[in-house]
Amino acid sequence: MKPEPSILVIFGATGDLTRRKLYPALFNLWREGLLPRDFAIVCVGRRDISPSELYRDASDAVHNFSRRRGHSQQELDAFLQRLSYYQLEFHDQQGYGGLKDYLDQVDGIWHTRGNRVFFLAVAPIFFSIISRQLKDHGMTKNHDSWQRLVVEKPFGQDLASAISLNRDVRSIFPEENIYRIDHYLGKEMTQNIMVIRFANTFFEPLWNNRYVDHVQISFAETIGVETRGTYYEQAGALRDMMQNHALQILSLIAMEPPVALDTESVRDEKVKVLRSLKILEDDVVRGQYEGYRQEDHVAPDSQTETFVALKATIDNFRWAGVPFYLRTGKRLPQKYVEIVISFKRLPGVLYFENEDLGPNVLVIRLQPEEGVYLQFNAKRPGTASMIQPVSMDFCQNCHNGLNSPEAYERLLYDVMRGDSTLFTRWDEVEHSWRFVEKIARWWEEGDHPLPVYAPNTWGPPASHALLQADGRSWLRFMTGEV
């Protein structure tokens, strides 16, 4: 299914997301012939920007942040012709009438048939305001055309605000036309998780508590909060990463095989996982990196966590008894995202010369490398019957000339095609918030320490103790244990 003619309306077009992600992604889609011939981009922002400034900003974004190089000026100029700018203060009700008239003009020029994608690259406080004004000014009718709404994370600041926000948005757009972005779902290797599981005979039969010892999911960042102090004080690592990215990846790893690969069947299975998640109060660790309180727009006595590690279980027949260890943090030694599936150790009765027969391990890497690493046991060369771990390593973005599409390329392409498989449905968001709010409530009501950890370390010692209590440790392959 190819994208139909449409206008992409970007609210918050002068922001960092548009510059770093949306402009480069749209240009790459255009360059590869994946956008319809009848297509336009209307950038909406509060600043007064001339057409030449808009083109310069978009050109700089493509030059600085696009994954692809070597484009011609002719290609770029053809893309820029489809961009235009409309100045709007988001609280200005009268301005939306002018926006409607402007979109109708663009529709006539580019023959987009009234189809619109409204991308809200703005703070969540504007989601309801903008959606309401779009409806009040007749821009969400869905008669003989379609209108879709794309919202960025975070979808609410807690469960109550998420429910309220969802009620506001759902009163205007039907659920099937709401696209809640989690950009990790657009990553190439994230999409590969289901293929690895369900398209390989030797994985799926082992994907259960009979053979899997435990699962680790790590989201590690080397940077601090940088210029996002105001936002991070509201969110923290729990809401910023764990509530969406980490739990979404967990649900893909743990879900049952769907009855089909259509959008709703996949989402149904993910929701079942999120509903089955269990956690104990003592199985959560938090921390704050040294120097966080001196960052811009951060309170000097801030109690916001920049690191979270936890152990959760899934209360169903497939995964009963298997711990899932999740961690996310800032100012850590390495930047990477990976999933480690550690299989149960075999009894050593046949190989008594090896007291420690290592487990089989499957590693799915999401970034910076994209690929799969499999560790298994084999005989060491020589006369002695010694066993050693060996590996098979596939990296799909390590070779020259192979540059995987950015997540936003796939996500924008899917929005325009009307495919919401890689976007989160409301009940996924709701159950993620219910799980996270339980943890947040423990921290608010109980006496839970917030230890400070040194930058360039792997978080507070309690994070390691969490696994050591179970006879395990955090794993990082290629660089060993951490």
Coordinates of C-alpha atoms in Angstrom, one line a residue:
M1 CA 0.0 0.0 0.0
K2 CA 1.5 3.3 -1.1
P3 CA 0.9 6.7 0.5
E4 CA -1.9 8.7 -0.9
P5 CA -1.7 12.4 -1.8
S6 CA -1.7 14.4 1.4
I7 CA -0.4 17.5 3.3
L8 CA 1.8 16.9 6.3
V9 CA 1.2 19.7 8.8
I10 CA 4.0 20.0 11.3
F11 CA 3.1 22.0 14.5
G12 CA 6.3 23.0 16.2
A13 CA 8.2 23.2 13.0
T14 CA 10.9 25.4 14.4
G15 CA 11.8 22.9 17.1
D16 CA 14.7 20.5 17.5
L17 CA 12.7 17.4 16.6
T18 CA 11.7 18.8 13.2
R19 CA 15.3 20.0 12.4
R20 CA 17.1 16.8 13.5
K21 CA 14.6 14.1 12.6
L22 CA 11.6 15.2 10.5
Y23 CA 13.3 17.3 7.7
P24 CA 16.0 14.6 7.1
A25 CA 13.5 11.8 7.2
L26 CA 11.1 13.5 4.8
F27 CA 13.9 14.3 2.4
N28 CA 15.2 10.8 2.3
L29 CA 11.7 9.5 1.7
W30 CA 11.3 12.0 -1.1
R31 CA 14.7 11.1 -2.6
E32 CA 13.9 7.4 -2.6
G33 CA 10.6 8.0 -4.4
L34 CA 8.5 6.8 -1.4
L35 CA 6.4 10.0 -1.1
P36 CA 3.4 10.6 -3.4
R37 CA 3.8 13.0 -6.3
D38 CA 1.0 15.1 -4.9
F39 CA 2.4 15.9 -1.5
A40 CA 3.2 19.1 0.5
I41 CA 4.6 20.0 3.9
V42 CA 3.1 23.0 5.8
C43 CA 5.3 24.0 8.7
V44 CA 3.5 25.7 11.6
G45 CA 5.3 27.7 14.3
R46 CA 5.0 30.7 16.5
R47 CA 8.0 32.5 15.1
D48 CA 7.9 34.8 12.1
I49 CA 10.0 33.1 9.4
S50 CA 10.5 34.1 5.8
P51 CA 10.5 31.5 3.0
S52 CA 14.2 31.9 2.6
E53 CA 14.8 31.2 6.3
L54 CA 12.6 28.1 6.1
Y55 CA 14.5 26.8 3.1
R56 CA 17.8 27.5 4.8
D57 CA 16.8 25.8 8.0
A58 CA 15.5 22.7 6.1
S59 CA 18.7 22.6 3.9
D60 CA 21.0 22.8 6.9
A61 CA 19.0 20.0 8.6
V62 CA 19.4 17.8 5.6
H63 CA 23.1 18.5 5.3
N64 CA 23.8 18.0 9.0
F65 CA 21.5 15.2 10.1
S66 CA 20.6 13.1 7.1
R67 CA 21.9 9.5 7.1
R68 CA 22.4 9.8 3.3
R69 CA 25.0 11.9 1.6
G70 CA 25.8 12.9 -2.0
H71 CA 22.4 14.4 -3.0
S72 CA 22.3 17.0 -5.7
Q73 CA 21.1 20.5 -5.3
Q74 CA 18.5 19.8 -7.8
E75 CA 17.0 17.0 -5.7
L76 CA 17.1 19.3 -2.6
D77 CA 15.4 22.2 -4.5
A78 CA 12.6 19.9 -5.7
F79 CA 12.0 18.9 -2.1
L80 CA 12.1 22.4 -0.7
Q81 CA 9.5 23.5 -3.3
R82 CA 6.9 21.5 -1.3
L83 CA 7.6 23.3 2.0
S84 CA 5.8 26.4 3.2
Y85 CA 5.4 28.1 6.5
Y86 CA 2.4 29.4 8.4
Q87 CA 2.8 31.5 11.6
L88 CA 0.4 30.6 14.4
E89 CA 0.2 31.1 18.1
F90 CA -1.2 27.9 19.3
H91 CA -3.6 29.6 21.8
D92 CA -4.9 32.0 19.1
Q93 CA -8.3 30.7 18.1
Q94 CA -8.8 33.1 15.3
G95 CA -5.5 32.0 13.7
Y96 CA -6.8 28.5 13.0
G97 CA -9.4 29.9 10.7
G98 CA -6.6 31.4 8.6
L99 CA -4.7 28.0 8.8
K100 CA -7.7 26.2 7.4
D101 CA -7.9 28.7 4.5
Y102 CA -4.2 28.3 3.9
L103 CA -4.4 24.5 3.8
D104 CA -7.2 24.7 1.4
Q105 CA -5.0 26.8 -0.9
V106 CA -2.1 24.3 -0.6
D107 CA -4.6 21.5 -1.3
G108 CA -5.6 23.2 -4.5
I109 CA -2.0 23.7 -5.6
W110 CA -0.8 20.1 -4.9
H111 CA -4.1 18.2 -5.5
T112 CA -3.9 16.5 -2.1
R113 CA -7.7 15.8 -2.0
G114 CA -8.2 17.1 1.6
N115 CA -6.0 14.4 3.1
R116 CA -4.0 15.7 6.1
V117 CA -1.5 14.4 8.6
F118 CA -1.3 16.7 11.7
F119 CA 2.1 16.1 13.4
L120 CA 2.2 17.6 16.9
A121 CA 5.9 18.1 17.5
V122 CA 5.0 20.2 20.5
A123 CA 4.8 19.8 24.3
P124 CA 1.9 17.7 25.5
I125 CA 0.1 20.7 27.0
F126 CA -0.7 21.8 23.4
F127 CA -2.1 18.4 22.3
S128 CA -5.7 19.1 23.5
I129 CA -5.7 22.8 22.5
I130 CA -4.5 22.2 18.9
S131 CA -6.8 19.1 18.4
R132 CA -9.9 21.1 19.7
Q133 CA -9.1 24.0 17.4
L134 CA -8.7 21.8 14.4
K135 CA -12.1 20.3 15.0
D136 CA -13.8 23.7 15.7
H137 CA -12.5 25.1 12.5
G138 CA -13.6 22.2 10.3
M139 CA -10.3 20.5 9.7
T140 CA -11.1 17.0 11.1
K141 CA -14.3 16.1 9.2
N142 CA -13.0 12.8 7.5
H143 CA -15.6 13.2 4.7
D144 CA -14.3 11.9 1.4
S145 CA -10.8 12.3 2.8
W146 CA -8.8 11.4 5.9
Q147 CA -7.2 13.4 8.7
R148 CA -4.7 11.7 11.0
L149 CA -3.1 12.9 14.2
V150 CA 0.5 12.1 15.2
V151 CA 1.6 12.8 18.8
E152 CA 5.1 12.5 20.3
K153 CA 5.9 11.1 23.7
P154 CA 5.3 11.7 26.5
F155 CA 1.6 11.0 26.2
G156 CA 0.7 12.6 29.6
Q157 CA 2.8 13.0 32.7
D158 CA 1.1 10.3 34.7
L159 CA -1.9 8.0 34.4
A160 CA -4.5 10.7 35.2
S161 CA -3.1 13.2 32.7
A162 CA -2.8 10.5 30.1
I163 CA -6.5 9.5 30.6
S164 CA -7.6 13.1 30.4
L165 CA -5.5 13.7 27.3
N166 CA -6.7 10.6 25.6
R167 CA -10.3 11.6 26.3
D168 CA -9.7 15.0 24.7
V169 CA -8.0 13.6 21.6
R170 CA -10.4 10.7 21.1
S171 CA -13.4 13.1 21.2
I172 CA -12.0 14.5 18.0
F173 CA -10.1 11.8 16.2
P174 CA -11.0 8.1 16.1
E175 CA -8.5 5.7 17.6
E176 CA -7.5 4.3 14.2
N177 CA -6.5 7.8 13.1
I178 CA -4.3 8.6 16.2
Y179 CA -0.6 7.7 15.9
R180 CA 1.3 7.8 19.2
I181 CA 5.0 7.7 18.3
D182 CA 7.6 5.7 20.1
H183 CA 10.5 6.1 17.8
Y184 CA 12.2 2.9 19.1
L185 CA 9.4 0.9 17.4
G186 CA 10.6 2.4 14.1
K187 CA 14.1 1.1 14.4
E188 CA 15.1 -1.6 12.0
M189 CA 16.2 -4.1 14.6
T190 CA 13.1 -3.5 16.7
Q191 CA 11.0 -4.5 13.7
N192 CA 13.2 -7.5 13.3
I193 CA 12.4 -8.9 16.7
M194 CA 9.2 -10.7 15.5
V195 CA 11.0 -12.0 12.4
I196 CA 13.8 -13.5 14.6
R197 CA 11.2 -15.1 16.8
F198 CA 8.5 -16.3 14.5
A199 CA 10.5 -17.0 11.2
N200 CA 13.1 -19.3 12.8
T201 CA 12.2 -22.8 13.9
F202 CA 15.1 -23.0 16.4
F203 CA 14.1 -19.9 18.4
E204 CA 10.4 -19.9 19.0
P205 CA 10.2 -23.4 20.6
L206 CA 12.8 -22.3 23.1
W207 CA 11.2 -18.9 23.8
N208 CA 9.6 -19.8 27.2
N209 CA 10.4 -20.6 30.9
R210 CA 11.5 -24.1 30.2
Y211 CA 14.6 -22.9 28.4
V212 CA 15.1 -19.1 29.1
D213 CA 16.9 -18.3 32.4
H214 CA 16.3 -14.5 32.3
V215 CA 16.1 -11.5 30.0
Q216 CA 18.0 -8.2 30.2
I217 CA 17.0 -5.0 28.4
S218 CA 19.4 -2.0 28.6
F219 CA 19.1 1.6 27.5
A220 CA 22.4 3.3 28.2
E221 CA 23.2 6.9 27.4
T222 CA 26.5 8.7 27.9
I223 CA 25.1 12.2 27.8
G224 CA 23.4 14.0 30.7
V225 CA 20.2 16.1 30.4
E226 CA 21.9 18.8 28.4
T227 CA 19.3 21.5 27.6
R228 CA 16.3 19.4 28.7
G229 CA 16.5 20.1 32.4
T230 CA 12.9 21.5 32.6
Y231 CA 11.4 18.5 30.9
Y232 CA 13.5 16.0 32.8
E233 CA 12.6 17.4 36.2
Q234 CA 9.0 16.6 35.3
A235 CA 9.8 13.1 33.8
G236 CA 12.9 11.5 35.2
A237 CA 14.3 8.2 33.8
L238 CA 11.2 6.3 34.9
R239 CA 8.7 8.3 32.8
D240 CA 11.1 9.3 30.1
M241 CA 12.4 5.9 29.1
M242 CA 10.9 3.1 31.1
Q243 CA 7.2 3.9 30.6
N244 CA 7.4 3.8 26.9
H245 CA 10.6 2.6 25.2
A246 CA 11.7 -0.1 27.6
L247 CA 8.2 -1.5 28.2
Q248 CA 7.4 -1.5 24.5
I249 CA 10.6 -3.6 23.8
L250 CA 9.7 -5.9 26.6
S251 CA 6.2 -6.5 25.2
L252 CA 7.7 -7.4 21.8
I253 CA 10.1 -9.9 23.3
A254 CA 7.5 -11.5 25.5
M255 CA 4.3 -11.4 23.4
E256 CA 2.6 -14.6 22.3
P257 CA 2.5 -15.3 18.5
P258 CA -0.3 -13.1 17.1
V259 CA -3.1 -14.8 15.0
A260 CA -2.0 -12.6 12.1
L261 CA 0.6 -9.8 11.5
D262 CA -2.1 -7.2 11.1
T263 CA -2.0 -4.1 13.3
E264 CA -4.6 -5.0 15.9
S265 CA -3.5 -8.6 16.3
V266 CA 0.0 -7.6 17.2
R267 CA -1.2 -4.9 19.6
D268 CA -3.6 -7.3 21.3
E269 CA -0.7 -9.6 22.2
K270 CA 1.5 -6.7 23.4
V271 CA -1.3 -5.5 25.7
K272 CA -1.6 -9.0 27.3
V273 CA 2.1 -8.8 28.3
L274 CA 1.7 -5.3 29.8
R275 CA -1.4 -6.4 31.8
S276 CA 0.6 -9.4 33.1
L277 CA 3.6 -7.5 34.4
K278 CA 4.3 -7.9 38.1
I279 CA 6.9 -6.2 40.3
L280 CA 7.9 -6.0 44.0
E281 CA 8.8 -2.8 45.8
D282 CA 12.3 -4.1 46.7
D283 CA 13.1 -4.9 43.1
V284 CA 13.5 -1.3 41.9
V285 CA 16.7 0.7 42.1
R286 CA 17.1 4.4 41.3
G287 CA 20.0 6.8 41.2
Q288 CA 21.1 10.3 40.2
Y289 CA 24.3 11.1 38.5
E290 CA 26.7 13.4 40.3
G291 CA 26.4 16.9 38.9
Y292 CA 22.7 16.6 37.9
R293 CA 21.6 19.2 40.4
Q294 CA 24.0 21.7 38.9
E295 CA 22.5 21.4 35.4
D296 CA 20.4 24.2 33.9
H297 CA 16.8 24.4 35.0
V298 CA 17.3 21.6 37.6
A299 CA 16.4 22.2 41.3
P300 CA 19.4 22.3 43.7
D301 CA 17.7 19.7 45.9
S302 CA 16.1 17.7 43.0
Q303 CA 14.9 14.2 43.8
T304 CA 14.6 13.3 40.1
E305 CA 16.2 10.0 39.1
T306 CA 18.5 9.7 36.1
F307 CA 18.9 5.9 36.5
V308 CA 16.4 3.1 37.0
A309 CA 17.0 -0.6 37.2
L310 CA 14.3 -3.1 38.0
K311 CA 13.3 -6.8 38.0
A312 CA 9.8 -7.6 36.7
T313 CA 8.0 -10.9 36.0
I314 CA 5.2 -11.8 33.6
D315 CA 2.4 -13.7 35.2
N316 CA 1.5 -16.1 32.4
F317 CA 2.2 -19.7 31.4
R318 CA 5.0 -18.9 29.0
W319 CA 7.1 -16.7 31.3
A320 CA 6.2 -17.7 34.9
G321 CA 9.4 -17.6 37.0
V322 CA 11.6 -15.9 34.4
P323 CA 12.9 -12.5 35.6
F324 CA 13.1 -9.6 33.2
Y325 CA 15.8 -7.1 34.2
L326 CA 15.5 -3.6 32.8
R327 CA 17.8 -0.6 33.2
T328 CA 18.1 2.9 31.8
G329 CA 20.4 5.7 32.7
K330 CA 22.3 8.8 31.8
R331 CA 26.0 9.5 32.1
L332 CA 26.9 5.9 31.7
P333 CA 30.2 4.6 30.1
Q334 CA 28.7 3.5 26.8
K335 CA 25.7 4.4 24.6
Y336 CA 23.9 1.4 23.5
V337 CA 20.5 -0.4 23.5
E338 CA 20.4 -4.2 23.5
I339 CA 18.3 -7.2 24.6
V340 CA 20.0 -10.2 26.1
I341 CA 18.2 -13.5 26.3
S342 CA 20.2 -15.9 28.5
F343 CA 19.2 -19.5 28.2
K344 CA 19.4 -22.0 31.1
R345 CA 22.6 -23.7 31.7
L346 CA 22.9 -27.4 30.9
P347 CA 23.9 -29.8 33.7
G348 CA 27.6 -30.5 33.6
V349 CA 27.5 -34.3 34.0
L350 CA 28.8 -34.9 30.5
Y351 CA 31.5 -32.3 30.6
F352 CA 33.0 -32.7 34.1
E353 CA 36.3 -31.1 33.0
N354 CA 34.4 -27.8 32.6
E355 CA 33.1 -26.7 36.0
D356 CA 31.4 -23.7 34.5
L357 CA 29.7 -24.6 31.2
G358 CA 28.5 -21.2 30.0
P359 CA 24.9 -20.5 29.0
N360 CA 23.7 -20.0 25.4
V361 CA 23.0 -16.3 24.9
L362 CA 21.1 -14.5 22.2
V363 CA 21.7 -10.7 22.0
I364 CA 19.6 -8.4 19.8
R365 CA 21.3 -5.0 19.4
L366 CA 19.3 -1.9 18.5
Q367 CA 22.0 0.8 18.6
P368 CA 24.6 1.9 17.8
E369 CA 25.2 -1.5 16.1
E370 CA 22.1 -3.2 14.6
G371 CA 22.3 -6.9 14.6
V372 CA 22.2 -10.3 16.4
Y373 CA 24.9 -12.0 18.4
L374 CA 24.6 -15.7 19.3
Q375 CA 26.9 -17.3 21.9
F376 CA 27.1 -21.1 22.1
N377 CA 29.5 -23.8 23.3
A378 CA 32.0 -25.7 21.2
K379 CA 35.1 -27.9 21.7
R380 CA 38.4 -26.0 22.0
P381 CA 40.9 -27.2 19.4
G382 CA 43.4 -29.7 20.8
T383 CA 43.7 -33.1 22.4
A384 CA 41.9 -32.1 25.7
S385 CA 38.1 -32.2 25.8
M386 CA 37.7 -28.6 26.8
I387 CA 34.7 -26.5 25.9
Q388 CA 34.8 -22.8 25.2
P389 CA 32.1 -20.2 24.2
V390 CA 32.1 -19.3 20.5
S391 CA 29.9 -16.8 18.7
M392 CA 28.1 -15.9 15.5
D393 CA 27.7 -12.2 15.0
F394 CA 25.6 -10.5 12.4
C395 CA 25.7 -6.7 12.2
Q396 CA 23.5 -5.2 9.5
N397 CA 24.8 -1.6 9.6
C398 CA 28.5 -2.4 9.9
H399 CA 29.2 -2.7 6.2
N400 CA 30.1 0.0 3.8
G401 CA 27.2 1.1 1.7
L402 CA 24.5 -0.3 4.0
N403 CA 22.8 2.5 6.0
S404 CA 19.5 1.5 7.6
P405 CA 16.6 4.0 7.4
E406 CA 16.1 6.2 10.4
A407 CA 13.2 5.3 12.6
Y408 CA 11.3 8.5 11.6
E409 CA 11.5 7.6 7.9
R410 CA 9.6 4.3 8.6
L411 CA 7.2 5.9 11.0
L412 CA 6.3 8.9 8.7
Y413 CA 6.0 6.5 5.8
D414 CA 3.6 4.3 7.7
V415 CA 1.4 7.2 8.9
M416 CA 0.9 8.3 5.3
R417 CA 0.1 4.8 4.3
G418 CA -2.4 4.4 7.2
D419 CA -0.4 1.6 8.9
S420 CA -0.4 1.9 12.7
T421 CA 1.3 -1.3 13.6
L422 CA 4.5 0.4 14.8
F423 CA 2.5 2.9 16.9
T424 CA 1.1 2.5 20.4
R425 CA -2.6 1.9 21.0
W426 CA -4.3 3.6 23.9
D427 CA -4.6 0.5 26.1
E428 CA -0.8 -0.1 25.7
V429 CA -0.2 3.4 27.0
E430 CA -2.7 3.0 29.8
H431 CA -1.2 -0.3 31.1
S432 CA 2.3 1.1 30.8
W433 CA 1.4 4.0 33.0
R434 CA -0.3 1.8 35.5
F435 CA 2.9 -0.3 35.9
V436 CA 5.1 2.8 36.2
E437 CA 2.8 4.7 38.5
K438 CA 3.0 1.9 41.0
I439 CA 6.7 2.4 41.2
A440 CA 6.4 6.2 41.4
R441 CA 3.9 5.9 44.2
W442 CA 6.4 3.7 46.2
W443 CA 9.0 6.3 45.8
E444 CA 6.7 9.1 46.9
E445 CA 5.2 7.3 49.9
G446 CA 8.1 5.2 51.1
D447 CA 11.6 5.8 52.4
H448 CA 13.6 5.0 49.2
P449 CA 17.1 6.3 48.9
L450 CA 18.3 8.2 45.8
P451 CA 22.0 7.4 45.7
V452 CA 24.4 9.5 43.7
Y453 CA 26.6 7.7 41.2
A454 CA 29.7 9.0 39.5
P455 CA 29.5 9.8 35.8
N456 CA 31.0 7.2 33.5
T457 CA 30.0 4.4 35.9
W458 CA 27.2 1.9 35.6
G459 CA 24.9 3.4 38.1
P460 CA 24.6 2.9 41.8
P461 CA 25.9 -0.4 43.4
A462 CA 22.4 -1.4 44.2
S463 CA 21.8 -2.0 40.5
H464 CA 24.5 -4.7 40.5
A465 CA 23.2 -6.1 43.8
L466 CA 19.8 -6.5 42.3
L467 CA 21.1 -9.2 39.9
Q468 CA 23.8 -10.5 42.2
A469 CA 21.1 -11.5 44.7
D470 CA 19.8 -13.9 42.0
G471 CA 23.3 -15.2 41.1
R472 CA 23.4 -13.1 37.9
S473 CA 25.1 -10.0 36.6
W474 CA 24.5 -7.3 34.0
L475 CA 26.0 -8.4 30.6
R476 CA 27.4 -6.4 27.8
F477 CA 28.8 -8.6 25.0
M478 CA 31.8 -7.7 22.9
T479 CA 33.0 -5.7 26.0
G480 CA 32.2 -8.4 28.5
E481 CA 30.4 -8.1 31.8
V482 CA 29.7 -4.6 33.3

